[in-house]
XYZ file of C-alpha atoms in Angstrom:
758
model
C 0.096 0.008 0.100
C 1.588 3.233 -1.061
C 2.794 5.701 1.696
C 0.587 8.963 1.905
C 1.721 12.093 3.162
C -0.210 14.676 5.184
C 0.402 18.265 5.047
C -0.294 20.399 8.000
C -2.304 23.666 7.705
C 0.673 25.620 6.027
C 1.219 22.819 3.577
C 4.857 21.623 5.001
C 5.551 18.121 4.912
C 8.506 17.771 7.264
C 10.973 19.747 9.226
C 14.386 19.108 11.343
C 18.152 18.736 10.729
C 20.214 16.756 8.141
C 23.712 15.642 8.099
C 26.370 15.314 5.360
C 27.102 11.845 4.064
C 30.488 11.199 2.445
C 31.001 8.182 0.001
C 33.810 5.725 1.549
C 35.591 6.275 -2.089
C 36.486 9.733 -0.728
C 39.575 7.956 0.823
C 40.631 6.849 -2.711
C 40.074 10.146 -4.318
C 41.570 11.952 -1.455
C 44.757 9.566 -1.439
C 45.380 9.830 -5.202
C 45.203 13.495 -5.057
C 47.178 14.176 -1.862
C 49.961 11.581 -2.689
C 51.091 11.641 -6.065
C 54.287 9.232 -5.869
C 54.970 6.344 -3.718
C 58.349 7.947 -2.455
C 56.324 10.860 -1.262
C 54.044 8.355 0.938
C 56.937 6.426 2.322
C 58.625 9.803 3.391
C 55.178 10.852 5.086
C 55.130 7.863 7.205
C 58.555 8.315 8.338
C 57.769 11.635 9.350
C 54.981 10.202 11.349
C 57.483 8.049 13.054
C 59.632 11.084 13.925
C 56.689 12.955 15.023
C 55.760 10.164 17.345
C 59.149 10.597 19.335
C 60.862 7.445 17.693
C 64.365 6.911 18.096
C 64.616 4.507 15.182
C 62.589 3.927 12.086
C 62.874 1.094 9.710
C 61.666 0.774 6.286
C 61.680 -2.902 4.796
C 60.694 -3.099 1.318
C 59.924 -6.647 -0.181
C 58.391 -5.905 -3.608
C 55.927 -6.907 -4.813
C 54.725 -8.666 -1.622
C 55.035 -5.887 1.101
C 56.344 -2.634 2.791
C 56.812 -2.540 6.402
C 57.366 0.692 8.286
C 58.030 0.423 11.819
C 59.435 2.569 14.723
C 59.912 2.643 18.443
C 58.048 5.716 19.009
C 55.288 6.428 21.555
C 52.584 4.433 19.763
C 48.794 5.072 19.779
C 46.326 4.538 22.402
C 42.675 3.616 21.468
C 41.801 7.213 21.928
C 44.441 8.571 19.879
C 43.766 5.993 17.151
C 39.878 6.597 17.145
C 40.298 10.498 17.429
C 43.373 10.724 15.010
C 43.998 8.423 12.708
C 40.198 7.311 12.304
C 38.960 10.781 12.022
C 39.277 12.438 8.440
C 40.233 16.110 8.600
C 41.427 15.854 12.147
C 43.080 19.016 13.660
C 45.279 16.988 15.891
C 48.462 17.797 14.350
C 47.339 21.301 13.633
C 46.958 21.940 17.403
C 50.231 20.272 18.340
C 53.153 22.102 17.146
C 55.800 19.945 19.330
C 56.045 16.307 20.164
C 55.302 15.232 23.651
C 58.547 13.638 24.730
C 61.459 15.247 22.806
C 59.598 18.492 21.757
C 60.482 17.883 18.081
C 58.907 20.079 15.617
C 55.995 18.356 14.177
C 56.950 17.620 10.523
C 54.153 15.521 9.145
C 51.414 16.689 7.136
C 47.900 16.298 8.997
C 46.002 13.377 7.825
C 48.418 12.458 5.019
C 49.658 9.099 6.773
C 46.419 7.176 6.202
C 46.042 8.309 2.820
C 49.805 7.482 2.180
C 49.054 3.833 3.183
C 45.940 3.710 1.254
C 48.001 4.812 -1.877
C 50.983 2.077 -1.471
C 48.929 -0.977 -1.036
C 45.416 -2.394 -1.047
C 45.622 -4.054 2.609
C 47.293 -2.702 5.850
C 47.860 -4.279 9.145
C 48.497 -1.672 11.987
C 50.070 -2.713 15.435
C 50.840 -0.098 17.877
C 52.104 -0.526 21.534
C 51.448 2.756 23.789
C 51.004 3.555 27.416
C 47.617 4.445 28.160
C 47.698 7.041 30.905
C 43.656 6.878 31.509
C 44.039 3.071 32.177
C 47.199 3.177 33.572
C 48.471 0.320 31.613
C 50.415 -0.303 28.367
C 48.247 -1.529 25.526
C 48.680 -3.121 22.223
C 46.128 -2.092 19.579
C 45.828 -4.050 16.240
C 43.641 -2.930 13.247
C 43.275 -4.397 9.663
C 42.147 -2.151 6.620
C 40.936 -3.737 3.334
C 40.570 -0.633 1.142
C 39.039 -2.122 -1.888
C 36.331 -3.376 0.667
C 35.894 0.130 1.988
C 35.364 1.442 -1.518
C 32.178 -0.805 -1.979
C 30.301 1.153 0.503
C 28.354 4.255 -0.169
C 28.444 5.853 3.282
C 32.055 6.293 4.955
C 30.275 6.354 8.427
C 29.113 2.922 8.062
C 32.593 1.533 7.183
C 33.960 -0.780 9.902
C 37.538 -1.278 10.732
C 37.931 -4.421 12.794
C 40.412 -3.678 15.630
C 41.552 -5.299 19.041
C 43.051 -3.923 22.260
C 45.082 -5.809 24.911
C 47.040 -5.313 27.740
C 50.710 -6.035 27.567
C 53.617 -6.180 29.721
C 55.292 -2.816 30.818
C 58.536 -4.166 29.322
C 56.902 -4.585 26.028
C 58.543 -1.928 23.526
C 56.364 0.834 22.531
C 56.072 1.808 18.780
C 53.970 1.298 15.737
C 54.399 -1.094 12.765
C 52.543 -0.762 9.359
C 52.462 -3.657 7.106
C 51.193 -2.803 3.683
C 50.497 -5.680 1.340
C 48.951 -6.304 -1.804
C 51.178 -3.557 -3.166
C 49.865 -1.262 -6.133
C 51.965 -1.036 -9.314
C 53.653 2.298 -8.352
C 54.738 1.034 -5.115
C 56.464 -1.984 -6.718
C 58.792 0.330 -8.341
C 60.132 2.592 -5.285
C 63.141 4.882 -5.615
C 64.773 4.173 -2.117
C 67.306 6.818 -3.070
C 64.521 9.565 -3.427
C 63.215 8.032 -0.013
C 66.576 8.497 1.850
C 67.093 11.864 0.439
C 63.768 12.949 1.236
C 64.306 11.965 4.874
C 67.677 13.544 5.355
C 66.169 16.834 6.998
C 64.963 14.858 10.124
C 68.012 12.729 10.746
C 70.857 13.354 13.139
C 74.493 12.160 13.159
C 74.845 11.620 16.859
C 72.738 8.545 17.179
C 74.700 6.745 14.569
C 78.174 7.803 16.454
C 76.768 6.707 19.738
C 76.200 3.265 18.464
C 79.767 3.079 17.458
C 80.858 4.436 20.755
C 78.905 2.010 22.939
C 79.477 -1.218 20.782
C 76.015 -1.344 20.024
C 74.418 -0.617 23.331
C 71.447 1.724 23.508
C 71.598 4.852 25.727
C 69.377 7.594 26.893
C 70.609 11.211 26.570
C 69.609 13.166 29.805
C 69.831 16.601 30.795
C 71.595 17.547 34.341
C 67.895 17.253 35.838
C 67.687 13.612 34.771
C 65.115 14.547 32.187
C 65.291 12.864 28.580
C 66.426 15.056 25.906
C 66.130 14.415 21.810
C 68.818 11.459 21.317
C 68.407 11.844 17.664
C 66.533 9.886 14.809
C 67.769 6.993 12.970
C 66.393 5.805 9.785
C 67.168 2.347 8.233
C 66.207 1.175 5.020
C 66.380 -2.386 4.020
C 65.604 -4.183 0.595
C 64.244 -7.831 0.618
C 66.567 -10.254 2.583
C 69.498 -7.953 2.593
C 71.070 -8.030 5.710
C 72.607 -4.639 5.630
C 70.854 -2.534 8.178
C 70.734 0.668 5.908
C 71.420 3.322 8.408
C 71.027 6.371 6.380
C 72.700 8.704 8.592
C 75.461 6.166 8.860
C 76.016 5.733 5.228
C 76.413 9.584 4.972
C 78.937 9.425 7.780
C 80.913 6.761 6.143
C 81.404 8.897 3.307
C 84.227 10.760 5.340
C 87.403 11.349 3.747
C 89.369 10.821 6.739
C 88.195 9.457 10.274
C 89.944 9.642 13.590
C 89.142 7.351 16.479
C 91.009 8.098 19.707
C 90.879 6.270 22.767
C 92.069 6.887 26.444
C 92.380 4.333 28.922
C 94.336 5.467 31.895
C 97.559 6.949 30.892
C 97.619 4.765 27.361
C 96.201 6.746 24.114
C 95.312 4.945 20.863
C 94.801 7.162 17.869
C 93.989 5.919 14.583
C 93.247 7.553 11.212
C 91.337 5.641 8.741
C 90.503 6.350 4.990
C 86.965 5.742 3.556
C 86.430 2.090 2.803
C 89.668 0.770 4.226
C 89.633 -1.461 7.471
C 93.424 -1.057 8.426
C 94.089 2.259 9.660
C 96.232 4.706 7.347
C 97.986 6.263 10.529
C 98.309 4.772 13.921
C 99.746 6.340 17.201
C 100.163 4.265 20.521
C 101.571 6.397 23.188
C 101.572 7.337 26.988
C 100.102 10.529 28.125
C 100.019 11.179 31.847
C 96.526 12.734 32.559
C 93.720 13.473 34.885
C 90.875 12.594 32.446
C 90.901 8.803 32.934
C 88.753 7.679 30.053
C 87.836 9.112 26.731
C 86.619 8.025 23.221
C 86.294 10.311 20.438
C 85.168 9.535 16.647
C 85.771 12.347 14.243
C 84.730 12.352 10.653
C 86.253 14.839 8.177
C 84.321 16.008 5.187
C 86.071 18.452 2.925
C 84.545 20.100 -0.045
C 85.877 18.229 -2.632
C 84.873 16.560 -5.936
C 83.795 12.944 -5.337
C 83.362 13.066 -1.762
C 79.794 12.273 -1.819
C 79.691 10.424 -5.058
C 78.002 6.871 -5.276
C 75.928 7.715 -2.200
C 72.230 6.212 -1.542
C 71.217 9.885 -1.103
C 71.737 13.044 -3.232
C 75.182 14.407 -2.815
C 74.415 18.084 -2.512
C 71.823 17.293 0.229
C 74.242 15.122 2.064
C 76.801 17.902 1.898
C 74.256 20.426 3.361
C 73.169 17.828 6.016
C 77.104 17.647 7.166
C 77.099 21.318 7.098
C 73.932 21.802 9.178
C 75.051 19.112 11.711
C 78.837 19.727 11.846
C 80.920 20.350 14.980
C 82.588 18.314 17.738
C 80.279 17.738 20.328
C 81.178 16.482 24.133
C 79.192 14.252 26.125
C 79.654 13.369 29.737
C 78.442 10.000 30.024
C 74.916 10.450 28.524
C 74.727 14.266 28.872
C 75.439 16.608 26.156
C 77.830 19.275 27.403
C 76.995 22.529 25.989
C 78.400 24.660 24.195
C 81.041 22.197 22.777
C 80.298 21.473 19.165
C 77.702 23.979 18.657
C 77.928 26.235 15.630
C 78.934 29.314 17.535
C 81.690 27.411 19.512
C 85.278 27.100 18.426
C 86.486 25.042 21.806
C 89.276 23.458 19.457
C 90.392 26.807 18.144
C 89.973 25.436 14.481
C 88.159 28.344 13.070
C 90.636 31.010 14.753
C 93.678 29.184 13.300
C 92.224 28.839 9.933
C 91.545 32.483 9.578
C 94.995 33.506 10.482
C 96.741 30.532 8.556
C 98.181 29.437 11.781
C 101.335 27.236 10.624
C 102.409 25.564 14.143
C 100.638 22.605 15.735
C 99.341 23.242 19.113
C 98.874 19.643 20.503
C 101.258 17.534 22.380
C 100.430 14.592 19.690
C 101.306 16.608 16.802
C 104.575 18.069 18.214
C 105.903 14.816 19.355
C 104.824 12.549 16.287
C 104.606 15.075 13.294
C 107.263 17.363 14.158
C 107.685 20.173 11.425
C 110.938 21.362 10.240
C 111.610 25.217 9.360
C 111.694 24.267 5.848
C 108.366 22.588 5.927
C 106.764 25.272 8.237
C 107.667 27.896 5.616
C 106.563 26.096 2.341
C 102.848 26.295 2.012
C 102.709 23.292 -0.397
C 104.186 21.047 2.499
C 102.837 22.720 5.935
C 100.181 20.344 6.717
C 98.831 22.891 9.517
C 97.505 25.034 6.541
C 95.183 22.158 5.720
C 93.547 21.931 9.318
C 90.111 20.901 9.147
C 87.672 23.764 10.064
C 84.462 23.207 12.441
C 82.407 23.002 9.264
C 84.301 20.172 8.005
C 84.127 18.057 11.141
C 81.235 15.796 12.305
C 82.057 14.086 15.508
C 81.706 13.731 19.303
C 83.852 13.078 22.267
C 82.508 11.064 25.106
C 84.120 11.399 28.696
C 83.305 10.483 32.436
C 83.308 13.718 34.389
C 83.401 13.840 38.108
C 79.888 13.741 39.656
C 79.049 16.333 42.567
C 79.515 13.420 45.137
C 82.935 12.526 44.000
C 84.518 16.008 44.386
C 86.999 16.806 47.045
C 85.311 18.535 50.004
C 88.560 20.505 50.349
C 88.222 21.924 46.888
C 90.890 19.918 45.027
C 89.580 20.514 41.284
C 91.113 17.290 39.628
C 89.450 15.785 36.696
C 86.733 17.019 34.489
C 84.220 18.985 36.531
C 81.088 20.536 35.246
C 80.988 24.542 35.746
C 78.626 25.923 37.939
C 76.126 27.114 35.493
C 76.374 23.750 33.654
C 77.868 25.531 30.676
C 81.154 23.351 29.859
C 83.747 22.251 32.145
C 85.824 24.043 34.606
C 89.212 24.930 32.760
C 91.582 23.048 34.941
C 94.286 20.698 34.083
C 92.085 18.080 32.973
C 90.116 20.249 30.441
C 93.376 21.451 29.185
C 94.287 17.863 28.593
C 91.126 17.142 26.933
C 91.357 19.952 24.398
C 94.926 18.795 23.825
C 94.094 15.269 22.820
C 91.122 16.149 20.663
C 92.890 18.958 18.994
C 95.684 16.370 18.634
C 93.348 14.146 16.938
C 92.150 16.899 14.430
C 95.906 17.686 13.735
C 96.517 14.078 12.855
C 93.704 14.200 10.283
C 95.510 17.488 8.585
C 98.868 15.485 8.707
C 97.312 12.565 7.167
C 95.476 14.515 4.506
C 98.643 16.357 3.352
C 100.679 13.167 3.453
C 97.608 11.488 1.565
C 97.534 14.243 -1.040
C 101.234 14.112 -1.834
C 101.001 10.282 -2.226
C 98.056 10.734 -4.680
C 99.896 13.226 -6.656
C 102.938 10.917 -6.707
C 101.056 8.116 -7.851
C 99.072 10.484 -10.572
C 102.749 11.464 -11.744
C 104.101 7.958 -11.794
C 100.866 6.782 -13.969
C 101.061 9.942 -16.126
C 104.764 8.976 -16.718
C 104.059 5.159 -17.508
C 101.233 6.560 -20.076
C 103.545 9.081 -21.576
C 106.104 6.398 -21.883
C 103.856 4.239 -23.530
C 102.474 6.769 -25.952
C 106.055 8.000 -26.686
C 106.867 4.421 -27.963
C 103.772 4.353 -30.158
C 104.649 7.767 -31.312
C 108.094 6.570 -32.172
C 106.814 3.654 -34.183
C 104.562 5.834 -36.202
C 107.358 8.211 -37.144
C 109.488 5.167 -37.944
C 106.959 3.913 -40.317
C 105.986 7.196 -42.011
C 107.354 6.809 -45.591
C 107.131 10.951 -45.799
C 110.156 11.492 -43.339
C 113.723 10.999 -44.507
C 115.877 8.587 -42.535
C 118.041 11.401 -41.311
C 115.004 13.550 -40.042
C 113.568 10.393 -38.377
C 116.570 9.677 -36.310
C 116.246 13.485 -35.121
C 112.665 13.400 -34.402
C 112.951 10.155 -32.620
C 115.848 11.660 -30.371
C 113.707 14.681 -29.721
C 110.835 12.514 -28.751
C 113.162 10.509 -26.321
C 114.683 13.734 -24.914
C 111.159 14.918 -24.220
C 110.406 11.794 -22.467
C 113.358 12.334 -20.196
C 112.180 15.764 -18.985
C 108.948 14.204 -17.985
C 110.518 11.465 -16.107
C 113.102 13.760 -14.248
C 110.730 15.924 -12.636
C 113.221 17.708 -10.506
C 111.835 19.806 -7.626
C 112.465 23.097 -9.568
C 110.896 21.904 -12.742
C 108.030 24.382 -12.508
C 110.486 27.313 -11.798
C 112.764 26.196 -14.631
C 109.523 26.098 -16.886
C 108.432 29.509 -15.917
C 111.967 30.848 -16.482
C 111.949 29.190 -19.890
C 108.550 30.863 -20.772
C 109.736 34.309 -19.958
C 113.158 33.766 -21.963
C 111.604 32.098 -24.740
C 108.776 34.625 -25.606
C 110.561 35.343 -29.025
C 110.777 31.673 -29.422
C 112.268 30.686 -32.643
C 112.444 34.598 -33.508
C 115.160 34.973 -31.174
C 116.941 31.942 -32.261
C 116.885 33.029 -35.910
C 117.797 36.592 -35.008
C 120.956 35.518 -33.044
C 122.006 33.372 -36.155
C 121.501 36.266 -38.758
C 122.623 38.884 -36.359
C 125.969 36.906 -36.048
C 126.794 36.836 -39.623
C 125.820 40.384 -40.191
C 127.905 41.603 -37.222
C 130.949 39.492 -38.538
C 130.561 41.241 -41.799
C 129.680 44.823 -40.115
C 133.037 44.473 -37.994
C 135.293 43.530 -40.933
C 133.921 45.887 -43.710
C 132.069 48.792 -41.963
C 134.611 51.324 -42.900
C 136.088 49.889 -45.906
C 133.361 48.703 -48.107
C 131.411 51.882 -48.484
C 134.749 53.525 -49.622
C 135.811 50.653 -51.823
C 132.443 50.758 -53.641
C 132.796 54.271 -54.362
C 135.900 53.536 -56.512
C 135.100 50.095 -57.828
C 131.732 48.580 -58.530
C 132.724 45.042 -57.854
C 132.129 45.940 -53.984
C 128.607 46.746 -54.764
C 126.989 43.271 -54.273
C 128.641 43.281 -50.793
C 127.127 46.591 -49.904
C 123.876 45.544 -50.997
C 124.167 42.283 -48.929
C 125.230 44.367 -46.041
C 122.009 46.628 -46.409
C 119.909 43.354 -46.737
C 121.173 42.129 -43.329
C 120.582 45.431 -41.786
C 117.002 45.506 -42.944
C 116.392 41.957 -41.558
C 117.863 42.889 -38.024
C 115.603 46.005 -37.994
C 112.801 43.505 -38.796
C 113.675 41.166 -35.999
C 114.368 44.081 -33.271
C 111.060 45.398 -34.179
C 109.359 42.202 -33.244
C 111.532 41.904 -30.111
C 110.554 45.439 -29.108
C 106.595 44.491 -29.394
C 107.203 41.322 -27.326
C 108.857 43.133 -24.468
C 106.962 46.445 -24.529
C 103.394 45.301 -25.567
C 103.011 41.714 -24.464
C 100.302 43.092 -21.912
C 99.073 46.190 -23.653
C 95.485 45.735 -24.921
C 94.853 47.676 -28.140
C 93.507 51.113 -27.923
C 91.537 50.409 -31.000
C 91.062 47.695 -33.317
C 93.781 46.644 -35.911
C 93.599 45.046 -39.064
C 94.685 41.127 -39.236
C 96.175 40.858 -42.791
C 99.047 43.046 -42.349
C 99.967 41.123 -39.194
C 100.029 38.030 -41.440
C 101.923 39.517 -44.233
C 104.731 40.749 -41.771
C 104.831 37.299 -40.272
C 105.207 35.780 -43.664
C 107.957 38.351 -44.525
C 110.177 37.366 -41.611
C 110.688 33.791 -43.013
C 109.949 34.683 -46.721
C 113.507 33.915 -47.668
C 113.636 30.708 -45.721
C 110.492 29.383 -47.009
C 111.489 30.168 -50.792
C 114.870 28.506 -50.331
C 113.088 25.249 -49.314
C 110.137 25.505 -52.085
C 107.248 26.230 -49.699
C 104.387 28.301 -50.828
C 102.861 30.371 -48.133
C 99.107 31.754 -48.891
C 97.014 34.114 -46.678
C 93.268 34.001 -46.762
C 91.938 37.013 -44.784
C 89.709 39.970 -45.885
C 91.384 43.275 -46.214
C 89.375 44.911 -43.597
C 89.012 42.017 -41.080
C 89.682 43.117 -37.623
C 91.945 41.434 -35.178
C 90.831 40.055 -31.690
C 90.925 42.422 -28.803
C 94.411 41.087 -27.540
C 97.849 42.835 -27.834
C 99.405 43.150 -31.118
C 102.338 41.515 -29.910
C 100.514 38.530 -28.559
C 98.469 38.273 -32.163
C 101.969 38.224 -33.998
C 103.636 35.755 -31.594
C 100.743 33.238 -32.074
C 101.025 33.420 -35.636
C 104.751 33.341 -35.879
C 105.074 30.206 -33.580
C 102.249 28.616 -35.697
C 104.092 29.545 -38.927
C 107.385 28.292 -37.688
C 106.266 25.010 -36.533
C 104.575 24.612 -39.883
C 107.724 25.296 -41.759
C 109.596 22.762 -39.717
C 106.971 20.233 -40.481
C 107.058 20.898 -44.071
C 110.748 20.750 -44.314
C 110.935 17.649 -42.636
C 108.937 15.946 -45.379
C 110.608 13.682 -48.032
C 110.092 14.500 -51.527
C 110.754 17.144 -54.150
C 107.065 18.286 -54.331
C 106.581 22.086 -53.053
C 105.347 22.324 -49.579
C 102.441 24.563 -48.726
C 101.178 26.476 -45.688
C 98.094 28.483 -45.307
C 96.948 31.225 -43.090
C 93.065 31.564 -42.771
C 91.494 34.252 -40.370
C 87.860 35.191 -40.145
C 85.272 36.542 -37.308
C 82.401 34.588 -36.383
C 79.777 36.018 -33.883
C 81.924 36.975 -30.706
C 84.975 35.267 -31.784
C 87.899 35.797 -33.984
C 89.563 32.530 -35.696
C 92.976 32.119 -36.824
C 93.824 28.796 -38.873
C 97.442 27.833 -39.847
C 97.494 24.375 -42.140
C 100.369 22.781 -43.485
C 101.302 19.770 -46.035
C 104.095 18.615 -43.658
C 104.825 15.322 -42.110
C 101.734 15.410 -39.856
C 101.409 14.703 -36.048
C 101.309 11.075 -35.012
C 98.143 10.127 -33.466
C 99.856 9.253 -29.960
C 101.166 12.689 -29.829
C 98.228 14.891 -30.726
C 97.149 15.221 -27.084
C 100.805 16.440 -26.152
C 101.687 18.714 -28.648
C 100.420 21.671 -26.411
C 102.560 20.435 -23.280
C 105.416 22.492 -22.285
C 108.686 21.195 -22.611
C 107.441 18.628 -25.464
C 109.182 19.213 -28.811
C 109.714 16.942 -31.953
C 112.633 18.882 -33.271
C 116.357 18.585 -32.555
C 119.034 21.127 -32.692
C 120.835 21.315 -36.149
C 122.197 23.660 -38.305
C 119.217 25.412 -38.977
C 117.561 28.529 -37.473
C 114.190 26.549 -37.071
C 115.515 23.303 -35.486
C 116.238 24.572 -31.947
C 112.877 24.538 -30.507
C 112.545 24.472 -26.768
C 109.087 22.672 -26.940
C 107.500 25.918 -25.826
C 105.914 27.339 -28.872
C 102.647 25.626 -28.947
C 102.471 25.727 -25.070
C 102.843 29.453 -25.340
C 100.311 29.771 -28.197
C 97.847 27.922 -25.844
C 98.602 29.905 -22.759
C 98.458 33.117 -24.527
C 95.090 32.432 -25.945
C 93.636 31.111 -22.959
C 94.963 34.101 -20.741
C 92.692 36.180 -22.766
C 89.598 33.845 -22.806
C 90.579 31.933 -25.979
C 91.710 28.529 -26.732
C 94.027 26.800 -29.181
C 93.316 23.272 -30.450
C 94.165 20.852 -33.291
C 91.310 20.513 -35.902
C 90.706 18.216 -38.825
C 92.849 19.604 -41.703
C 91.526 20.993 -44.897
C 91.698 18.524 -48.056
C 95.328 18.125 -49.310
C 96.783 19.438 -46.016
C 98.101 17.298 -43.123
C 97.861 19.410 -40.029
C 95.837 22.471 -39.019
C 95.906 24.385 -35.687
C 93.021 26.818 -34.819
C 93.164 29.504 -32.374
C 89.876 31.245 -31.149
C 90.228 34.777 -29.473
C 87.457 37.193 -28.199
C 86.408 40.119 -30.428
C 85.651 42.234 -27.340
C 86.600 42.623 -23.858
C 84.887 40.367 -21.129
C 84.241 37.232 -23.665
C 84.985 34.152 -21.928
C 84.768 30.516 -23.445
């Protein structure tokens, strides 16, 4: 029978209040909107553990079966589970800025945790042990979630989550475990490095270092009133059956370049310096040290800002470096009590910052003075003085554990022996024991500096030895190429091979003053082959000048047979003037930038004229390809001339060394393109063996040998100076693919205006 409605006198059928209803699929919608990536979901669950005052949180990832996130935090009581976890849009975290136990700043987003687990898998098992203050007992809460089943209900308020609450013994550890199963596709492809990196901000180094100090024993950190203080937060990430605990903070700390471990037992000290990844100590000192400290343990990690320090890390290297910077310092713990202000960013109790700021060159510690004595020569040498490499506070993460005297242990007569807390609980009384403490820890830091300097020297030596071995191999290859080259005459092969071997000897000797000699040679050889050629011609002209200066002119007046000598004499004078002009340009204008643009073509024509006779006598054609109005680069005229001249003489020597009667060819080509001026010099000479192509710009490398030829006395600095001159003004010099019918081409790029850099 159909239901009928009866209206009142006003025609109203019903009146009252009505509530919103929410479809249960809102959980799925919110989860997919709030959590876009599975890594973000995992990081959110880790943050929840941190907010619950957990000391440790572990993520066990076993795709495609499960993800387990567990912690030893405060856990959830039934009331917190009901009004927090099970209440959508709760304001619990919004009202709570700090955690209950350690007063941590709350990091988790409100309500995201439950959506995170909904996003990762289709099923969740929650187990949480907590102290229920209202009941006065410790409880264990278990609940199961079948998310697809929930989606079938229309009204979220009707969704039922089965749970159990039981009492457990007081020694049952508190904490929460979330076991997520029936993983979704996205969650089966987690990037755990992203998870680790996303969690760096809430990790602290001290917890990992404490574990090393106490050989795995757990400790509580308390203040002077016996109240718990934040001991730090550890994150462990494990994949499948991997036995590695995966401590994220420890993995960053293990990226140290050097590590110092110092133990003091009675009067015996044991100091060991370790390199990353090596179990055997790089440096070890065992000695006696009479003291009033009694017992000390220190673990110091050194993180210099060097390329490669944080490579191959399970976290982003830049974030790891920032994390070290945020957590740096050498903290001191008296048993479990953090002694302030030691290790804080504003404190310099080891005088590291002060010494670095003024380049303090002398060690302060007893350990360094005894075991790393520094000679006056080493002290004066900035490359040898290891104190100039003293780690700064921002490069160290570490802690020191001691056992100071308690108040009931103090001598009533006022004898202040041993480590004694100051009256305001800020640091120790600055007595003999504290001086010894500072001396020992400072000694460990100075040992790091000493080891770092020695290690750098050893690595440099190893690099040099490897370089020499490599060059030796390439030299043999180059010699073989030269000997097989049919375009080089037998006599020239002998000379080239001898020159290559001589260069090899320069490399292998590596005298201590090699760099100084090289610098001197650079200065002396700025004229390069020009100076050698000038000396050759000047000697001939001077001899003629001295013997015929007065007589030749007079004789020519009375006898025409002396006219050729007069013309020859005049020619030598003209050549000498040309060379002197070049020399003056190098000496006076080597650093002077041009006041206005200058044309290129006259520079190249002048370079061509300098060795015009030399090229003509050896059947070498020289051509110049450059527009008449082409402007040169914004570099000194002398530099441009010197670059062109060095490239020209190198080409002349290469063409002269080639076997055959065919005419040789050298080509200059210059042009401007964009912000750059380009100069190329190509030749049809013997070419450069493949094994030598990456060495032709090295100082002291030469393939020529002194002979009765003004171009055959190269010092091996021509191309080195070309490259350095170009780079000094922001340009570059390089070998490029030669044009057709040419064997070698060197290209130089120079800026057209001030401030252009490659």
